[in-house]
Amino acid sequence: MVDAQKDVPFQSAQVESLVVMKIVKHCSSTFPTTATGSLVGMDSNGVLEITNAFPFPTVDVSTTDGHQSDASSLAAAAPRAKANIAYQSEMIRHLKEVNVDANNVGWYTSATMGNFINLSFIENQYHYQRDNDKTVALVHDVSRSSQGALSLRAFRLSAEFMAAYKEGKFTTESLQKSKLTFRDIIVEVPVIVHNSHLLTSFLHQIPAPPDSAEIPLPASLDDIRRDQAKLPAHPSFDTLDLSIDPFLEKTCDLLLDSIESHYSDLNNHQYYQRQLTREQFKITQWQTKRKAENAARLAAKQQPLPEDEWQRLFKLPQEPSRLEGMLNARQVEQYSKQVDGFTATITSKMFAVRGNLLPE
Amino acid sequence: MAVEQEHFVHLARPLAPTALGFAAGSAPLTVNIQPQAVFSVIDHAVRRDTRDTQSTRVIGALVGTRSEDGSEVEVRSTFAIPHTENEDQVEVDVEYQKNMLALTLKASPRETLLGWYTTSHELNSFSALIQNFFASPETGTFPHPAVHLTISTEPGAGIETKTYISAPVAVSPDRAAESCLFIEVPHKLLFTDAERAALGTSAAAAESESRSAPVFSDIESLAQSLESVSDLLDRVSGFVGEVLDEERDGSHALGQYLMNALSLAPKVSSTQIEADFNNHIQDGYAKRPASASPRPRSSAATRRAATRRSEGAGGAAAAAAPEGGKRGGRGGGRGGGQQREPGSRGEWRVDARQKKPKKEK
């Protein structure tokens, strides 16, 4: 535990409401295309304060004549694109002039049903974390937020994974040695939403409090309909929604996708395995042949031929990187947790409904 | 959800000097403000520089979209502009405004400059000067009117928002630059559904002492919602009880409304409910072990093989994992749709075996 604390440069990410709103707006306006942007703030006493955010410029899809997926992948790669690094530093320079914290503390991205764990995510976060250890990736899940509860999570890469990624080697051997599993790739940081004093008083004004303590009773039904009661934003009643199937279906689809890609990954690996055994078989064949030859030469009092020539003659196939598979596993875990959390709420809701409709 | 201000009679709108053929100038104008715009104005107000300037207000630009006929504008974001102000002169960093606008528009090309904001309700000749700058053809929003948003940030008072547009008015041509006629226009704060959830979290933070709140998990927010629903029900039944006890006057309208609401309870036969309930609850149960069982496995190879096996188990009650098999069997009827081609399960097992020798190499 002590080690873990020393390992992580900050314990939690404190996000200003302004940042939350900006991210939500940007992500939902570009949905379903991925949206990315940069975060600024500073860290103090083990808390990473994220105080402002700005979106990265998007490539105009109409000019590049691409598909939606192209726009998505371009946006996903935006945080490490050269032009955007310049844009980011320019923007931070401007923000500094109006007293905004002028340190980059990471980046944000949008996701759909938690499908954010991929190579692009890892590369982006590596790009940021390599230069500055105190950076974080905020992930806003658009489709889960629209179900009622805000889904905003902060992630960073673990130190072990950073080291492994730096070497760029993800072979079975190196993974066994470093004991790196899919669990250790990213670390989640708790997110806390924070308001300034001024904002707190503003939020207390929506919805506006009634003018007097005693509200006159409505005269007719139309009065009530015309002037609907404005419910406070928190706690929201959207979470009481009873729709189950769309969510489970979508998650199952995504889960199957993941398994599909895992399967192709596995096929690649098996192909490699077969190649390897074939080559190894050839090598042993060659070696025994050479040995027999040498024995014959020795009997004939001739110079033996070198026995390590096989290294030149045969080339062992390169082991495919296991990183993809690990990420896949992490993604499956993410989906599983999601379903777990969802079914927990849905089960309680179901029992509540039954209890209500079927009196004992 | 829109937080509407008080009802507004919109009489006339000042006519800007319109170009020939531009006739839309007299239609009423509505300003919709998105919450993040207000949030960032407030953030700017908090971060204002109090060291070397006398000014108590800060200014910035409004960026957003305008409907095609120009009758409705939506303020989507803002950026701050450094300025200094004292008794007889005002200085606005025009260069900064230009650069920042270019940067902002680069990220969101569909938005345009709409106007400017300040953090006090006072309208003076400096306001007119800045307003004319923002409404001018070269640097501003011409031929559309520039919107001026004021948000009061005085301590101890409520935070109010007002929006204005302007018309040029002056007694003599040389004073035209520093005077204009501000006309208040209606505006509303507009929240989209996506922002509701975010606003809920912000509101939760606003209610706590430390002005901060963690992002709740699904089950926590469900608990909170249920608590507040039961609070509301208590309040209603309390009110009804008081009316019945003749402690306070009843209202026919409210009674009618409640009767209508109560009559919405569906009339379904209990067997039907039982069947529906079981169907859906099994869906939930079937998926849960199916997706939960891969997690406990630690070794990469066995885990990956297990993923596929238990996924099959969720669908077709294969006794791969004891728990997954037992529960998955109940949900088999429906879960079967999720299963992949029938032969594939056999292959998966082979995978698991093939993977083991590989690991030992």
XYZ file of C-alpha atoms in Angstrom:
721
model
C 0.000 0.000 0.000
C 2.850 2.321 0.886
C 4.487 1.396 -2.357
C 1.346 2.109 -4.277
C 1.071 5.538 -2.746
C 4.631 6.379 -3.502
C 4.105 5.131 -6.985
C 1.226 7.445 -7.846
C 2.092 11.144 -7.812
C -1.450 12.143 -6.870
C -4.349 10.445 -5.122
C -7.322 11.988 -6.825
C -8.291 14.281 -9.648
C -10.344 17.293 -8.662
C -12.295 18.504 -11.652
C -13.955 21.910 -11.737
C -17.594 21.930 -12.822
C -16.571 24.180 -15.691
C -14.335 21.442 -17.047
C -17.066 18.845 -16.633
C -19.517 21.010 -18.566
C -17.015 21.795 -21.298
C -16.127 18.151 -21.769
C -19.759 17.072 -21.764
C -20.667 19.712 -24.305
C -17.801 18.919 -26.619
C -18.273 15.168 -26.427
C -22.019 15.238 -26.947
C -21.849 17.719 -29.794
C -19.466 15.526 -31.774
C -21.124 12.223 -30.840
C -20.699 9.552 -32.222
C -17.344 10.784 -33.488
C -14.670 10.700 -30.840
C -13.838 14.047 -29.276
C -10.531 14.896 -27.670
C -9.157 17.911 -25.918
C -6.565 19.161 -23.511
C -6.750 19.799 -19.760
C -4.965 22.478 -17.787
C -4.587 22.868 -14.053
C -2.038 22.152 -11.356
C -1.324 19.652 -8.682
C -1.146 20.448 -4.992
C -0.833 18.129 -2.008
C -1.513 14.965 -3.878
C -4.594 16.302 -5.613
C -4.505 17.052 -9.302
C -6.710 20.091 -9.822
C -8.112 20.333 -13.319
C -9.352 23.854 -13.753
C -9.902 24.353 -17.442
C -10.155 22.491 -20.697
C -10.233 23.238 -24.400
C -10.993 21.046 -27.394
C -8.505 20.119 -30.047
C -9.250 21.327 -33.565
C -10.940 18.729 -35.692
C -10.077 17.979 -39.238
C -12.867 19.003 -41.517
C -14.304 15.728 -42.769
C -15.819 17.191 -45.906
C -12.451 18.356 -47.225
C -10.718 15.066 -46.574
C -13.727 13.223 -47.987
C -13.434 10.502 -45.399
C -15.892 8.326 -43.562
C -17.082 8.812 -40.058
C -14.656 6.248 -38.721
C -11.821 8.192 -40.285
C -12.877 11.320 -38.501
C -13.070 9.329 -35.303
C -9.638 7.860 -35.657
C -8.199 11.245 -36.576
C -9.778 12.780 -33.512
C -8.540 9.930 -31.373
C -5.024 10.523 -32.591
C -5.340 14.294 -32.163
C -3.615 14.620 -28.763
C -0.299 13.457 -30.177
C -0.571 15.075 -33.601
C 2.176 17.600 -34.290
C -0.146 20.437 -35.227
C -2.122 20.005 -32.047
C 0.905 20.130 -29.792
C 1.592 23.566 -31.239
C -2.068 24.487 -30.865
C -2.042 23.360 -27.278
C 1.002 25.384 -26.277
C -0.370 28.427 -28.102
C -3.694 28.095 -26.300
C -2.033 27.644 -22.909
C 0.069 30.728 -23.550
C -3.095 32.711 -24.197
C -4.895 31.281 -21.179
C -1.969 32.231 -18.988
C -2.598 35.891 -19.782
C -6.028 35.717 -18.187
C -4.790 33.968 -15.034
C -5.815 30.450 -15.924
C -3.471 27.762 -14.597
C -1.012 27.327 -17.395
C 0.122 23.742 -16.900
C -0.970 20.934 -19.071
C -2.270 18.134 -16.876
C -3.510 15.690 -19.460
C -6.242 15.235 -21.990
C -9.801 14.054 -22.286
C -11.614 11.795 -24.684
C -15.157 10.620 -25.265
C -16.239 6.998 -25.250
C -19.309 4.931 -26.013
C -20.241 2.237 -23.521
C -16.727 2.091 -22.174
C -14.997 1.165 -25.412
C -12.021 3.424 -24.886
C -9.223 0.979 -24.110
C -7.259 0.661 -27.309
C -3.814 1.312 -28.661
C -4.606 4.912 -29.469
C -5.599 5.644 -25.876
C -2.412 4.063 -24.584
C -0.267 5.962 -27.059
C -1.860 9.295 -26.175
C -1.472 8.824 -22.475
C 2.078 7.585 -22.950
C 2.822 10.679 -24.981
C 1.635 12.893 -22.125
C 2.934 10.868 -19.230
C 6.389 10.512 -20.730
C 6.973 14.253 -20.512
C 5.144 14.896 -17.272
C 4.283 12.263 -14.729
C 1.395 14.276 -13.336
C -0.984 13.886 -16.201
C -4.277 12.122 -16.429
C -6.731 11.031 -19.081
C -10.361 11.869 -18.422
C -12.836 9.600 -20.148
C -16.386 10.796 -20.561
C -18.830 8.098 -21.538
C -21.496 9.825 -23.591
C -24.002 7.000 -23.851
C -23.800 6.130 -20.176
C -24.146 9.741 -19.092
C -27.336 10.077 -21.078
C -28.811 7.344 -18.886
C -28.826 9.627 -15.908
C -25.608 9.298 -13.983
C -22.550 11.185 -15.142
C -19.800 8.850 -16.221
C -16.481 10.635 -15.967
C -13.413 8.653 -15.050
C -9.737 9.435 -14.795
C -7.001 7.039 -15.819
C -3.255 6.959 -16.034
C -0.709 4.363 -17.053
C 1.039 2.431 -14.330
C 4.772 2.912 -13.859
C 5.505 -0.711 -14.764
C 3.569 -0.391 -17.974
C 5.335 2.861 -18.816
C 8.672 1.086 -18.465
C 7.512 -1.839 -20.565
C 6.019 0.412 -23.237
C 9.211 2.418 -23.408
C 11.101 -0.727 -24.322
C 8.352 -1.589 -26.747
C 8.687 -5.296 -26.109
C 5.597 -7.299 -25.349
C 6.658 -10.876 -25.902
C 5.495 -13.781 -23.787
C 8.931 -13.991 -22.282
C 9.174 -10.356 -21.237
C 5.659 -10.412 -19.840
C 6.444 -13.445 -17.755
C 9.561 -11.822 -16.438
C 7.958 -8.497 -15.540
C 4.764 -10.164 -14.259
C 2.801 -7.522 -16.110
C -0.834 -8.507 -16.570
C -3.705 -6.745 -18.238
C -4.766 -5.496 -14.848
C -1.636 -3.417 -14.443
C -1.903 -1.375 -17.611
C -3.976 1.510 -16.419
C -4.708 2.835 -12.969
C -7.975 4.545 -12.204
C -7.856 7.756 -10.217
C -10.947 8.848 -8.262
C -12.654 11.921 -9.688
C -14.056 14.654 -7.489
C -16.187 17.454 -8.887
C -15.509 20.845 -7.351
C -17.244 24.238 -7.537
C -16.010 27.742 -6.847
C -17.886 29.826 -4.268
C -19.429 31.985 -6.939
C -20.572 28.969 -8.902
C -22.050 27.407 -5.788
C -24.242 30.422 -5.247
C -25.208 30.417 -8.914
C -26.172 26.764 -8.779
C -28.345 27.416 -5.772
C -30.364 29.776 -7.937
C -31.362 27.152 -10.496
C -34.133 26.362 -10.206
C -35.043 29.736 -8.773
C -36.424 29.504 -5.241
C -40.047 30.633 -4.803
C -40.572 34.260 -3.869
C -42.505 33.592 -0.711
C -42.604 30.658 1.651
C -46.319 30.096 1.087
C -47.143 29.315 -2.509
C -50.732 29.968 -3.581
C -52.589 26.790 -4.480
C -53.253 26.318 -8.174
C -56.754 27.124 -9.367
C -57.059 24.514 -12.081
C -55.322 21.548 -13.674
C -54.112 23.718 -16.506
C -52.304 25.905 -14.036
C -50.256 22.947 -12.908
C -49.555 21.817 -16.433
C -48.530 25.226 -17.613
C -46.208 25.829 -14.712
C -44.595 22.452 -14.187
C -42.625 21.976 -11.023
C -38.928 22.294 -11.758
C -37.107 19.441 -10.167
C -33.608 20.018 -8.869
C -30.832 18.639 -11.033
C -29.620 16.443 -8.221
C -30.507 13.706 -7.568
C -31.773 13.071 -11.047
C -34.714 10.780 -11.628
C -33.355 9.568 -14.950
C -31.650 6.765 -13.068
C -35.065 5.317 -12.239
C -35.609 4.485 -15.878
C -36.397 0.808 -16.369
C -35.018 0.097 -19.826
C -32.744 -2.919 -19.688
C -32.460 -4.535 -23.056
C -30.756 -1.808 -25.108
C -27.899 -1.535 -22.670
C -27.317 -5.260 -22.322
C -27.609 -5.786 -26.053
C -25.104 -3.079 -26.832
C -22.655 -4.344 -24.246
C -23.001 -7.891 -25.513
C -22.313 -6.673 -29.028
C -19.205 -4.888 -27.883
C -18.145 -7.861 -25.804
C -18.496 -10.103 -28.822
C -16.472 -7.645 -30.870
C -13.731 -7.819 -28.309
C -13.821 -11.572 -28.338
C -13.721 -11.517 -32.099
C -10.568 -9.457 -32.100
C -9.162 -11.641 -29.380
C -9.824 -14.605 -31.602
C -7.990 -13.087 -34.552
C -5.170 -12.184 -32.206
C -5.095 -15.796 -31.082
C -5.012 -16.978 -34.681
C -2.040 -14.756 -35.343
C -0.317 -16.232 -32.391
C -1.047 -19.775 -33.447
C 0.273 -19.000 -36.879
C 3.433 -17.715 -35.290
C 3.601 -20.848 -33.150
C 3.332 -23.088 -36.178
C 5.952 -21.067 -38.047
C 8.249 -21.336 -35.070
C 7.931 -25.110 -34.711
C 8.422 -25.553 -38.420
C 11.563 -23.446 -38.409
C 12.856 -25.164 -35.317
C 12.230 -28.513 -36.885
C 14.149 -27.425 -39.959
C 17.012 -26.249 -37.803
C 17.277 -29.487 -35.878
C 17.143 -31.354 -39.147
C 19.915 -29.227 -40.512
C 21.931 -29.667 -37.319
C 21.700 -33.441 -37.306
C 22.579 -33.470 -40.965
C 25.600 -31.280 -40.347
C 26.608 -33.430 -37.386
C 26.465 -36.573 -39.492
C 28.430 -34.801 -42.212
C 31.046 -33.695 -39.698
C 31.333 -37.179 -38.320
C 31.898 -38.429 -41.860
C 34.504 -35.726 -42.477
C 36.209 -36.550 -39.200
C 36.396 -40.160 -40.244
C 37.879 -39.006 -43.553
C 40.386 -36.808 -41.612
C 38.983 -33.574 -43.025
C 38.327 -30.213 -41.286
C 34.852 -30.212 -39.658
C 32.384 -27.674 -40.990
C 31.181 -24.969 -38.543
C 28.039 -25.987 -36.704
C 26.619 -22.555 -35.929
C 26.004 -21.623 -39.530
C 22.269 -22.180 -39.022
C 21.934 -18.777 -37.426
C 22.697 -17.270 -40.792
C 20.706 -19.702 -42.835
C 17.476 -19.718 -40.891
C 15.514 -16.809 -39.614
C 13.187 -17.342 -36.669
C 9.838 -15.558 -37.045
C 9.265 -12.465 -34.919
C 6.839 -13.008 -32.070
C 3.786 -10.787 -32.518
C 3.297 -8.200 -29.795
C 1.093 -9.336 -26.940
C 0.037 -5.788 -26.177
C -3.035 -5.969 -28.345
C -4.179 -9.062 -26.506
C -3.604 -7.462 -23.140
C -5.577 -4.407 -24.080
C -8.303 -6.640 -25.329
C -8.424 -8.423 -22.020
C -8.566 -5.131 -20.179
C -11.385 -4.019 -22.426
C -13.318 -7.191 -21.705
C -12.800 -6.598 -18.009
C -14.112 -3.065 -18.450
C -17.263 -4.340 -20.153
C -17.710 -6.976 -17.474
C -17.525 -4.464 -14.677
C -19.957 -2.277 -16.535
C -22.483 -5.085 -16.838
C -21.896 -5.981 -13.231
C -22.690 -2.470 -12.075
C -25.644 -2.194 -14.390
C -27.242 -5.457 -13.359
C -26.817 -4.523 -9.710
C -28.999 -1.464 -10.162
C -31.400 -3.070 -12.571
C -32.025 -6.020 -10.272
C -32.914 -3.764 -7.397
C -35.175 -1.737 -9.650
C -36.871 -4.886 -10.920
C -37.540 -6.110 -7.407
C -38.867 -2.709 -6.444
C -41.284 -2.740 -9.360
C -42.459 -6.245 -8.590
C -42.906 -5.436 -4.946
C -45.012 -2.480 -5.937
C -47.201 -4.214 -8.499
C -47.618 -7.515 -6.653
C -48.618 -6.803 -3.087
C -47.830 -9.745 -0.846
C -34.932 21.837 -19.643
C -34.851 25.585 -19.831
C -34.703 28.004 -16.993
C -36.909 30.760 -18.239
C -36.620 34.252 -16.902
C -39.741 36.290 -16.246
C -42.138 36.796 -19.116
C -40.946 39.287 -21.581
C -42.776 41.598 -23.897
C -40.620 42.218 -26.881
C -41.730 45.479 -28.404
C -39.183 46.503 -30.952
C -35.630 46.020 -31.744
C -33.370 48.840 -32.813
C -32.579 48.876 -36.454
C -28.945 48.554 -37.220
C -27.779 50.326 -40.342
C -28.515 47.434 -42.611
C -26.958 46.772 -45.923
C -29.245 47.001 -48.896
C -31.455 43.952 -49.224
C -30.822 42.707 -45.733
C -34.336 42.769 -44.370
C -34.240 40.423 -41.391
C -33.161 43.208 -39.116
C -36.417 43.773 -37.311
C -37.307 40.261 -36.181
C -37.190 39.621 -32.454
C -34.040 38.102 -31.082
C -33.804 35.321 -28.530
C -30.602 34.437 -26.792
C -30.050 30.904 -25.523
C -27.173 30.500 -23.149
C -25.616 27.146 -22.475
C -24.507 26.492 -18.927
C -20.836 26.043 -19.690
C -20.764 29.597 -21.046
C -22.081 30.936 -17.750
C -19.728 28.653 -15.844
C -16.710 29.947 -17.670
C -17.770 33.576 -17.186
C -18.040 32.871 -13.479
C -14.670 31.153 -13.522
C -13.200 34.191 -15.230
C -14.753 36.482 -12.643
C -13.136 34.443 -9.881
C -9.764 34.590 -11.582
C -9.758 38.321 -12.257
C -6.606 40.225 -11.593
C -7.051 42.511 -8.606
C -3.436 43.521 -8.188
C -2.801 46.345 -10.578
C -6.090 47.359 -12.083
C -8.935 49.308 -10.587
C -11.550 47.604 -12.654
C -14.044 45.488 -10.796
C -15.288 43.754 -13.870
C -13.805 41.511 -16.491
C -14.760 41.219 -20.123
C -14.664 38.449 -22.664
C -16.141 37.326 -25.938
C -19.180 35.154 -26.555
C -18.880 32.430 -29.159
C -21.676 30.264 -30.469
C -24.090 29.619 -33.270
C -26.739 31.763 -34.926
C -29.874 30.447 -36.574
C -30.209 31.013 -40.294
C -32.508 34.004 -40.108
C -30.492 35.450 -37.256
C -33.451 35.528 -34.873
C -32.000 33.091 -32.391
C -28.480 32.864 -31.094
C -26.988 30.201 -28.899
C -24.023 31.072 -26.736
C -21.879 27.970 -26.510
C -18.580 29.093 -25.132
C -16.707 32.148 -24.060
C -13.136 33.266 -23.718
C -11.659 35.916 -21.512
C -10.026 39.074 -22.869
C -7.539 40.986 -20.747
C -8.485 44.632 -20.310
C -7.692 47.521 -18.039
C -10.113 50.197 -17.092
C -9.866 53.348 -15.000
C -11.765 56.572 -14.698
C -11.039 58.049 -18.052
C -9.880 55.290 -20.331
C -10.401 51.666 -21.188
C -7.928 49.393 -22.891
C -8.869 46.129 -24.512
C -6.247 43.774 -25.853
C -7.508 43.638 -29.431
C -4.617 41.539 -30.639
C -5.352 38.940 -27.970
C -9.012 38.871 -28.890
C -8.171 38.286 -32.532
C -5.738 35.454 -31.831
C -7.950 33.782 -29.280
C -10.955 33.953 -31.592
C -8.950 32.321 -34.343
C -7.814 29.571 -31.967
C -11.328 28.960 -30.675
C -12.873 28.856 -34.119
C -10.208 26.444 -35.279
C -11.451 23.897 -32.760
C -15.127 24.491 -33.499
C -15.443 25.799 -37.037
C -19.227 26.031 -37.008
C -19.313 28.697 -34.333
C -18.954 32.418 -34.761
C -18.351 35.483 -32.673
C -21.624 36.627 -31.136
C -20.771 39.438 -28.816
C -19.231 40.021 -25.462
C -19.859 39.659 -21.737
C -18.961 41.548 -18.643
C -19.408 40.837 -14.975
C -21.378 43.838 -13.789
C -24.761 45.225 -14.698
C -23.459 48.730 -15.181
C -23.782 50.163 -18.668
C -21.543 53.163 -19.240
C -19.773 54.893 -22.085
C -16.992 52.319 -21.977
C -19.607 49.634 -22.481
C -20.791 51.539 -25.534
C -17.260 51.797 -26.818
C -16.656 48.082 -26.482
C -20.110 47.298 -27.841
C -19.391 49.351 -30.949
C -16.123 47.512 -31.360
C -17.900 44.165 -31.251
C -20.692 45.321 -33.567
C -18.469 46.917 -36.181
C -18.112 45.404 -39.654
C -14.340 44.767 -39.472
C -13.898 43.285 -36.040
C -17.362 42.322 -34.975
C -20.625 40.696 -35.840
C -22.037 43.110 -38.446
C -24.611 42.811 -40.049
C -25.939 40.818 -37.100
C -26.295 42.671 -33.846
C -23.667 42.066 -31.199
C -25.043 40.498 -28.039
C -23.979 41.928 -24.734
C -24.341 39.647 -21.709
C -24.004 40.967 -18.199
C -23.711 38.745 -15.169
C -23.698 40.369 -11.772
C -21.074 38.947 -9.474
C -21.435 41.171 -6.456
C -20.919 39.424 -3.141
C -24.040 39.065 -1.097
C -26.419 39.474 -4.008
C -27.940 36.947 -6.355
C -26.304 36.233 -9.641
C -28.409 37.729 -12.396
C -27.948 37.550 -16.104
C -29.120 40.133 -18.647
C -28.662 40.343 -22.374
C -28.703 43.391 -24.618
C -28.318 44.335 -28.212
C -27.628 47.839 -29.370
C -28.354 50.502 -31.952
C -26.097 53.358 -32.855
C -27.302 56.651 -31.467
C -25.432 59.903 -31.023
C -25.964 63.613 -30.886
C -23.069 64.315 -33.210
C -21.032 62.137 -35.590
C -17.818 62.505 -33.626
C -19.401 61.081 -30.511
C -20.935 58.092 -32.282
C -18.066 55.813 -31.298
C -18.715 56.066 -27.594
C -22.471 55.975 -27.415
C -25.129 53.493 -28.314
C -28.586 52.485 -27.260
C -28.755 49.250 -25.306
C -32.003 47.347 -25.594
C -32.603 44.390 -23.351
C -33.572 41.170 -25.123
C -35.019 37.986 -23.634
C -32.693 35.125 -22.895
C -32.844 31.733 -21.296
C -30.444 29.206 -19.920
C -30.691 26.083 -21.987
C -29.673 22.653 -20.784
C -29.588 19.715 -23.111
C -30.191 16.190 -21.865
C -26.522 15.352 -22.027
C -25.716 18.195 -19.697
C -28.349 17.217 -17.182
C -26.234 14.481 -15.676
C -23.210 16.728 -15.449
C -25.269 19.474 -13.898
C -26.623 16.974 -11.391
C -23.120 16.212 -10.213
C -22.298 19.906 -10.014
C -25.448 20.486 -8.008
C -24.483 17.667 -5.668
C -21.152 19.372 -5.152
C -22.910 22.675 -4.511
C -24.916 21.164 -1.704
C -21.990 19.816 0.248
C -19.936 21.830 2.688
C -16.632 21.303 0.927
C -18.062 22.371 -2.447
C -16.929 19.082 -3.932
C -18.499 15.699 -4.560
C -17.218 12.454 -5.984
C -18.682 11.063 -9.195
C -21.234 8.571 -7.954
C -21.449 5.014 -9.106
C -24.689 3.730 -10.592
C -25.931 2.083 -7.444
C -25.203 5.119 -5.282
C -27.068 7.492 -7.510
C -29.951 5.039 -7.616
C -30.059 5.025 -3.829
C -30.065 8.809 -3.753
C -32.835 9.015 -6.316
C -34.935 6.538 -4.379
C -34.407 8.460 -1.174
C -35.495 11.697 -2.732
C -38.522 10.050 -4.341
C -39.606 8.701 -0.992
C -39.060 12.156 0.527
C -41.305 13.679 -2.120
C -43.954 11.012 -1.529
C -43.801 11.723 2.193
C -44.336 15.396 1.521
C -47.333 14.728 -0.693
C -48.916 12.328 1.748
C -48.221 14.799 4.543
C -50.058 17.464 2.582
C -52.962 15.157 1.854
C -53.087 14.164 5.528
C -53.250 17.769 6.603
C -56.051 18.458 4.171
C -57.989 15.449 5.453
C -57.519 16.596 9.031
C -58.803 20.002 7.954
C -55.630 21.691 9.076
C -55.244 23.479 5.778
C -57.363 24.216 2.732
C -57.429 21.673 -0.036
C -57.222 22.451 -3.698
C -59.447 20.806 -6.280
C -56.822 21.159 -8.936
C -54.156 19.443 -6.867
C -56.551 16.687 -5.903
C -57.455 16.115 -9.502
C -53.823 16.070 -10.481
C -52.989 13.507 -7.827
C -55.945 11.337 -8.813
C -54.762 11.418 -12.417
C -51.258 10.485 -11.408
C -52.425 7.604 -9.224
C -54.681 6.228 -11.915
C -51.605 5.788 -14.105
C -50.686 2.644 -12.198
C -50.978 -0.121 -14.802
C -53.596 -2.826 -14.483
C -51.762 -5.988 -15.408
C -52.545 -9.466 -14.255
C -50.193 -10.767 -11.624
C -49.135 -13.795 -13.665
C -48.174 -11.464 -16.481
C -46.068 -9.376 -14.144
C -44.475 -12.461 -12.698
C -43.593 -13.724 -16.175
C -42.201 -10.399 -17.339
C -40.265 -9.987 -14.153
C -38.697 -13.409 -14.421
C -37.778 -12.889 -18.061
C -35.957 -9.682 -17.395
C -34.337 -10.642 -14.155
C -32.915 -13.692 -15.844
C -31.459 -11.529 -18.559
C -29.592 -9.690 -15.899
C -28.487 -12.814 -14.102
C -27.406 -14.526 -17.292
C -25.109 -11.735 -18.354
C -23.652 -11.120 -14.966
C -21.759 -14.365 -14.362
C -20.981 -14.579 -18.042
C -19.041 -11.391 -17.866
C -17.879 -11.675 -14.282
C -16.207 -15.049 -14.493
C -13.325 -14.033 -16.730
C -12.140 -11.607 -14.149
C -10.873 -13.870 -11.363
C -8.506 -15.717 -13.644
C -5.088 -14.247 -13.444
C -2.835 -15.963 -15.915
C -3.135 -14.397 -19.301
C -3.613 -17.527 -21.319
C -6.122 -19.358 -19.152
C -7.997 -16.163 -18.622
C -8.388 -15.474 -22.268
C -9.540 -18.973 -22.934
C -11.932 -18.732 -20.027
C -13.468 -15.599 -21.432
C -14.754 -17.406 -24.411
C -15.799 -20.486 -22.527
C -17.871 -18.669 -19.967
C -19.392 -16.517 -22.657
C -20.641 -19.733 -24.173
C -21.821 -20.811 -20.774
C -23.973 -17.735 -20.384
C -25.742 -18.639 -23.569
C -26.133 -22.376 -23.459
C -25.617 -23.661 -19.944
C -22.359 -25.405 -20.637
C -20.868 -26.325 -17.298
C -17.672 -24.410 -17.843
C -17.708 -22.504 -14.588
C -20.002 -24.026 -11.974
C -21.718 -20.766 -11.152
C -21.895 -19.548 -14.703
C -23.415 -22.799 -15.820
C -26.064 -22.970 -13.158
C -27.334 -19.461 -13.518
C -26.775 -19.192 -17.185
C -29.046 -22.176 -17.660
C -32.008 -20.315 -16.398
C -31.553 -17.517 -18.827
C -30.816 -19.924 -21.598
C -33.993 -19.306 -23.526
C -33.133 -15.817 -24.452
C -29.426 -15.770 -24.020
C -29.149 -18.374 -26.718
C -29.462 -15.628 -29.277
C -26.126 -14.293 -28.201
C -24.343 -17.541 -28.740
C -22.047 -17.888 -31.656
C -22.005 -20.711 -34.180
C -22.599 -24.029 -32.400
C -19.360 -25.733 -33.298
C -17.174 -22.981 -32.003
C -17.307 -23.958 -28.365
C -15.427 -27.127 -29.098
C -12.715 -25.138 -30.808
C -12.394 -22.868 -27.860
C -11.566 -25.729 -25.587
C -8.871 -26.767 -28.003
C -7.489 -23.258 -27.829
C -7.160 -23.549 -24.119
C -5.199 -26.707 -24.393
C -3.038 -25.481 -27.193
C -2.088 -22.442 -25.295
C -0.652 -24.266 -22.321
C 2.427 -25.844 -23.904
C 3.214 -22.530 -25.479
C 3.555 -20.910 -22.128
C 6.157 -23.334 -20.958
C 8.526 -22.599 -23.797
